[in-house]
C-alpha cells in the first residue's frame, strides 16, 4: 500500500504539473458501485482512487464545507513529525540539509488530515527512517465510507513521494531500503516502521 501510494502520488504530482485537477479518495467513494465495474478476486481491495479532470463551473455544498471541516492546509509543526537519531530528539530544522524537502513533504495529502508520517533523520542527513503512526484503525472495514485498508500506509506513501520529489528537484538522489533500526518507540505510540531512504 505504501508503494501503491508512492507511485500513484507521482502520477498526481505530474497531472498537477500539467494543470489537471486531482483528488485522492480513500474512504469517500462507494465500493459497492465500483465493484460492479471491477472484478475483484478474493482478498483484493480497492485501497484508494484518484479522480482527475478539470473543475466544473458549479461547486457543490460538500466542496465548500469539506475544506472547512478537514482543514487540509493546516499542518502540525515539523518537530511533531521529525526526529534526529531516535524518537527522543525532535529535529532541529535549522541544522538539517533535508529540512526543505521534509517541510514540503508534510503538506502531502492525508486521510482526514491525520498526517500519519513520522521520520527519524540521521544526524549526518544520509538516512531517513520512515514510520506510519496509526489513528484510523477503527475506520477500516466494510461499512459505508469506511476505508478498505489502513489509510496510514497510503498517507506515508504520498509523503515519501513528495519528499523524494522535493529532493530530486534539488539534485539530491537516494534509494529505499527495508532495514528496521529498531528504535525505542515513544510511550503509547501505535507506529510501524516501513522503509528507510538512504542518500
mmCIF file of C-alpha atoms in Angstrom:
data_model
loop_
_atom_site.group_PDB
_atom_site.id
_atom_site.type_symbol
_atom_site.label_atom_id
_atom_site.label_comp_id
_atom_site.label_asym_id
_atom_site.label_seq_id
_atom_site.Cartn_x
_atom_site.Cartn_y
_atom_site.Cartn_z
ATOM 1 C CA UNK A 1 0.000 0.000 0.000
ATOM 2 C CA UNK A 2 2.944 2.303 0.751
ATOM 3 C CA UNK A 3 4.378 1.561 -2.703
ATOM 4 C CA UNK A 4 0.965 1.938 -4.376
ATOM 5 C CA UNK A 5 0.559 5.413 -2.886
ATOM 6 C CA UNK A 6 4.154 6.339 -3.762
ATOM 7 C CA UNK A 7 3.558 5.519 -7.445
ATOM 8 C CA UNK A 8 0.021 6.922 -7.581
ATOM 9 C CA UNK A 9 1.093 10.186 -5.963
ATOM 10 C CA UNK A 10 3.835 10.504 -8.588
ATOM 11 C CA UNK A 11 1.029 10.477 -11.172
ATOM 12 C CA UNK A 12 -0.930 13.054 -9.129
ATOM 13 C CA UNK A 13 2.095 15.358 -8.997
ATOM 14 C CA UNK A 14 2.617 15.048 -12.761
ATOM 15 C CA UNK A 15 -1.061 15.718 -13.509
ATOM 16 C CA UNK A 16 -0.992 18.736 -11.195
ATOM 17 C CA UNK A 17 2.104 19.999 -13.002
ATOM 18 C CA UNK A 18 0.152 19.737 -16.269
ATOM 19 C CA UNK A 19 -2.745 21.773 -14.822
ATOM 20 C CA UNK A 20 -5.112 18.830 -14.335
ATOM 21 C CA UNK A 21 -7.183 18.827 -11.139
ATOM 22 C CA UNK A 22 -6.940 15.745 -8.897
ATOM 23 C CA UNK A 23 -8.414 14.494 -5.642
ATOM 24 C CA UNK A 24 -7.439 11.473 -3.551
ATOM 25 C CA UNK A 25 -10.386 9.346 -2.445
ATOM 26 C CA UNK A 26 -9.761 6.868 0.341
ATOM 27 C CA UNK A 27 -12.992 6.265 2.191
ATOM 28 C CA UNK A 28 -15.071 8.751 0.242
ATOM 29 C CA UNK A 29 -16.319 6.560 -2.578
ATOM 30 C CA UNK A 30 -18.873 3.771 -2.762
ATOM 31 C CA UNK A 31 -17.049 0.459 -3.029
ATOM 32 C CA UNK A 32 -20.322 -1.284 -3.920
ATOM 33 C CA UNK A 33 -20.725 0.788 -7.081
ATOM 34 C CA UNK A 34 -17.053 0.300 -8.027
ATOM 35 C CA UNK A 35 -17.292 -3.461 -7.541
ATOM 36 C CA UNK A 36 -19.961 -3.546 -10.246
ATOM 37 C CA UNK A 37 -17.352 -2.367 -12.750
ATOM 38 C CA UNK A 38 -14.255 -4.096 -11.378
ATOM 39 C CA UNK A 39 -13.976 -7.839 -10.924
ATOM 40 C CA UNK A 40 -12.075 -8.267 -7.645
ATOM 41 C CA UNK A 41 -10.622 -11.630 -6.734
ATOM 42 C CA UNK A 42 -10.937 -12.858 -3.132
ATOM 43 C CA UNK A 43 -8.559 -10.877 -0.942
ATOM 44 C CA UNK A 44 -8.235 -7.976 -3.394
ATOM 45 C CA UNK A 45 -9.249 -4.486 -2.338
ATOM 46 C CA UNK A 46 -9.532 -1.029 -3.807
ATOM 47 C CA UNK A 47 -7.275 0.855 -1.406
ATOM 48 C CA UNK A 48 -7.715 4.292 -2.937
ATOM 49 C CA UNK A 49 -8.812 6.092 -6.032
ATOM 50 C CA UNK A 50 -7.740 9.351 -7.600
ATOM 51 C CA UNK A 51 -10.267 11.333 -9.580
ATOM 52 C CA UNK A 52 -8.796 13.689 -12.147
ATOM 53 C CA UNK A 53 -10.014 16.099 -14.768
ATOM 54 C CA UNK A 54 -10.903 19.747 -14.995
ATOM 55 C CA UNK A 55 -13.037 21.503 -12.425
ATOM 56 C CA UNK A 56 -16.564 22.301 -13.493
ATOM 57 C CA UNK A 57 -18.132 25.693 -13.075
ATOM 58 C CA UNK A 58 -20.562 24.741 -10.322
ATOM 59 C CA UNK A 59 -19.436 23.901 -6.786
ATOM 60 C CA UNK A 60 -21.483 21.607 -4.562
ATOM 61 C CA UNK A 61 -22.190 22.214 -0.894
ATOM 62 C CA UNK A 62 -19.744 19.448 0.107
ATOM 63 C CA UNK A 63 -16.998 21.142 -1.933
ATOM 64 C CA UNK A 64 -17.376 24.210 0.245
ATOM 65 C CA UNK A 65 -17.885 22.503 3.622
ATOM 66 C CA UNK A 66 -15.274 19.707 3.429
ATOM 67 C CA UNK A 67 -12.224 22.019 3.460
ATOM 68 C CA UNK A 68 -13.694 23.918 6.408
ATOM 69 C CA UNK A 69 -14.085 20.701 8.417
ATOM 70 C CA UNK A 70 -10.926 18.833 7.370
ATOM 71 C CA UNK A 71 -8.614 21.877 7.184
ATOM 72 C CA UNK A 72 -6.328 20.194 4.611
ATOM 73 C CA UNK A 73 -3.829 23.063 4.544
ATOM 74 C CA UNK A 74 -3.383 23.070 8.339
ATOM 75 C CA UNK A 75 -0.272 21.132 9.230
ATOM 76 C CA UNK A 76 1.326 20.319 12.557
ATOM 77 C CA UNK A 77 4.818 21.752 13.160
ATOM 78 C CA UNK A 78 7.843 19.863 11.843
ATOM 79 C CA UNK A 79 9.011 18.819 15.319
ATOM 80 C CA UNK A 80 5.795 16.789 15.659
ATOM 81 C CA UNK A 81 6.814 14.528 12.738
ATOM 82 C CA UNK A 82 10.594 14.528 12.541
ATOM 83 C CA UNK A 83 13.334 13.439 14.920
ATOM 84 C CA UNK A 84 17.132 13.166 14.940
ATOM 85 C CA UNK A 85 18.835 9.781 15.533
ATOM 86 C CA UNK A 86 15.933 8.434 17.641
ATOM 87 C CA UNK A 87 12.458 9.423 18.826
ATOM 88 C CA UNK A 88 13.687 11.351 21.855
ATOM 89 C CA UNK A 89 15.233 14.265 19.932
ATOM 90 C CA UNK A 90 12.924 16.463 17.801
ATOM 91 C CA UNK A 91 14.613 17.524 14.569
ATOM 92 C CA UNK A 92 16.298 20.926 14.626
ATOM 93 C CA UNK A 93 15.178 22.043 11.181
ATOM 94 C CA UNK A 94 17.842 24.734 11.044
ATOM 95 C CA UNK A 95 20.565 22.063 11.343
ATOM 96 C CA UNK A 96 19.365 19.624 8.656
ATOM 97 C CA UNK A 97 20.047 19.924 4.929
ATOM 98 C CA UNK A 98 16.840 17.909 4.382
ATOM 99 C CA UNK A 99 14.575 20.465 6.080
ATOM 100 C CA UNK A 100 13.227 21.980 2.870
ATOM 101 C CA UNK A 101 12.179 18.581 1.487
ATOM 102 C CA UNK A 102 10.766 17.485 4.851
ATOM 103 C CA UNK A 103 8.740 20.693 5.110
ATOM 104 C CA UNK A 104 7.331 20.247 1.614
ATOM 105 C CA UNK A 105 6.533 16.574 2.269
ATOM 106 C CA UNK A 106 4.458 17.343 5.371
ATOM 107 C CA UNK A 107 1.986 19.054 3.019
ATOM 108 C CA UNK A 108 1.201 15.733 1.290
ATOM 109 C CA UNK A 109 -2.424 14.542 1.135
ATOM 110 C CA UNK A 110 -3.552 12.809 4.305
ATOM 111 C CA UNK A 111 -6.674 10.821 5.195
ATOM 112 C CA UNK A 112 -8.817 13.035 7.431
ATOM 113 C CA UNK A 113 -5.718 15.244 7.719
ATOM 114 C CA UNK A 114 -4.260 12.884 10.357
ATOM 115 C CA UNK A 115 -0.715 13.440 8.987
ATOM 116 C CA UNK A 116 0.337 9.882 9.783
ATOM 117 C CA UNK A 117 4.007 10.116 8.792
ATOM 118 C CA UNK A 118 6.922 10.115 11.218
ATOM 119 C CA UNK A 119 10.611 10.117 10.338
ATOM 120 C CA UNK A 120 13.915 9.760 12.136
ATOM 121 C CA UNK A 121 16.708 11.609 10.325
ATOM 122 C CA UNK A 122 20.317 10.628 10.928
ATOM 123 C CA UNK A 123 22.482 13.464 12.226
ATOM 124 C CA UNK A 124 24.547 13.339 9.013
ATOM 125 C CA UNK A 125 21.359 13.614 6.841
ATOM 126 C CA UNK A 126 22.256 10.397 4.960
ATOM 127 C CA UNK A 127 19.351 8.262 6.189
ATOM 128 C CA UNK A 128 15.673 8.847 6.931
ATOM 129 C CA UNK A 129 13.758 6.066 8.691
ATOM 130 C CA UNK A 130 10.069 6.251 7.812
ATOM 131 C CA UNK A 131 7.166 5.230 10.058
ATOM 132 C CA UNK A 132 3.372 5.136 9.935
ATOM 133 C CA UNK A 133 1.561 6.435 13.025
ATOM 134 C CA UNK A 134 -1.875 4.821 13.256
ATOM 135 C CA UNK A 135 -5.016 6.655 14.301
ATOM 136 C CA UNK A 136 -7.776 5.419 11.996
ATOM 137 C CA UNK A 137 -7.806 1.669 12.721
ATOM 138 C CA UNK A 138 -11.439 1.804 13.857
ATOM 139 C CA UNK A 139 -12.470 3.211 10.465
ATOM 140 C CA UNK A 140 -11.213 0.240 8.436
ATOM 141 C CA UNK A 141 -13.956 -2.183 7.466
ATOM 142 C CA UNK A 142 -16.756 -2.860 5.048
ATOM 143 C CA UNK A 143 -19.317 -0.268 6.121
ATOM 144 C CA UNK A 144 -20.349 2.845 4.224
ATOM 145 C CA UNK A 145 -17.461 5.326 3.898
ATOM 146 C CA UNK A 146 -15.030 3.085 5.727
ATOM 147 C CA UNK A 147 -11.507 2.541 4.488
ATOM 148 C CA UNK A 148 -10.709 -0.754 2.760
ATOM 149 C CA UNK A 149 -7.226 -0.731 4.283
ATOM 150 C CA UNK A 150 -5.351 1.269 6.907
ATOM 151 C CA UNK A 151 -5.087 4.696 5.227
ATOM 152 C CA UNK A 152 -1.902 5.487 7.120
ATOM 153 C CA UNK A 153 0.099 3.339 4.664
ATOM 154 C CA UNK A 154 -1.272 5.418 1.808
ATOM 155 C CA UNK A 155 -0.582 8.670 3.665
ATOM 156 C CA UNK A 156 3.038 7.723 4.236
ATOM 157 C CA UNK A 157 3.404 6.704 0.580
ATOM 158 C CA UNK A 158 2.220 10.139 -0.561
ATOM 159 C CA UNK A 159 4.541 11.742 1.990
ATOM 160 C CA UNK A 160 7.512 9.708 0.733
ATOM 161 C CA UNK A 161 6.804 10.601 -2.916
ATOM 162 C CA UNK A 162 6.597 14.293 -2.047
ATOM 163 C CA UNK A 163 9.844 14.022 -0.054
ATOM 164 C CA UNK A 164 11.686 12.322 -2.922
ATOM 165 C CA UNK A 165 10.290 14.777 -5.494
ATOM 166 C CA UNK A 166 11.497 17.726 -3.405
ATOM 167 C CA UNK A 167 14.957 16.195 -3.019
ATOM 168 C CA UNK A 168 15.240 15.350 -6.717
ATOM 169 C CA UNK A 169 14.303 18.931 -7.589
ATOM 170 C CA UNK A 170 17.354 19.943 -5.531
ATOM 171 C CA UNK A 171 19.550 17.348 -7.309
ATOM 172 C CA UNK A 172 19.688 15.037 -4.283
ATOM 173 C CA UNK A 173 19.171 11.336 -5.025
ATOM 174 C CA UNK A 174 18.822 8.268 -2.868
ATOM 175 C CA UNK A 175 17.079 4.921 -2.702
ATOM 176 C CA UNK A 176 14.837 2.963 -0.340
ATOM 177 C CA UNK A 177 15.860 0.013 1.792
ATOM 178 C CA UNK A 178 13.987 -2.001 4.389
ATOM 179 C CA UNK A 179 16.315 -2.198 7.385
ATOM 180 C CA UNK A 180 14.473 -1.535 10.652
ATOM 181 C CA UNK A 181 16.756 0.349 13.075
ATOM 182 C CA UNK A 182 14.544 -0.796 15.983
ATOM 183 C CA UNK A 183 14.428 2.493 17.846
ATOM 184 C CA UNK A 184 12.659 2.588 21.177
ATOM 185 C CA UNK A 185 9.152 3.833 20.416
ATOM 186 C CA UNK A 186 7.555 6.731 22.264
ATOM 187 C CA UNK A 187 5.224 5.640 25.059
ATOM 188 C CA UNK A 188 1.690 4.813 23.861
ATOM 189 C CA UNK A 189 2.776 5.145 20.213
ATOM 190 C CA UNK A 190 0.986 2.967 17.687
ATOM 191 C CA UNK A 191 3.639 3.119 14.960
ATOM 192 C CA UNK A 192 5.169 0.796 12.410
ATOM 193 C CA UNK A 193 8.483 1.047 10.571
ATOM 194 C CA UNK A 194 8.000 0.945 6.772
ATOM 195 C CA UNK A 195 11.261 1.785 4.987
ATOM 196 C CA UNK A 196 14.355 3.970 5.005
ATOM 197 C CA UNK A 197 15.528 6.494 2.440
ATOM 198 C CA UNK A 198 19.309 6.379 2.064
ATOM 199 C CA UNK A 199 21.444 9.024 0.318
#
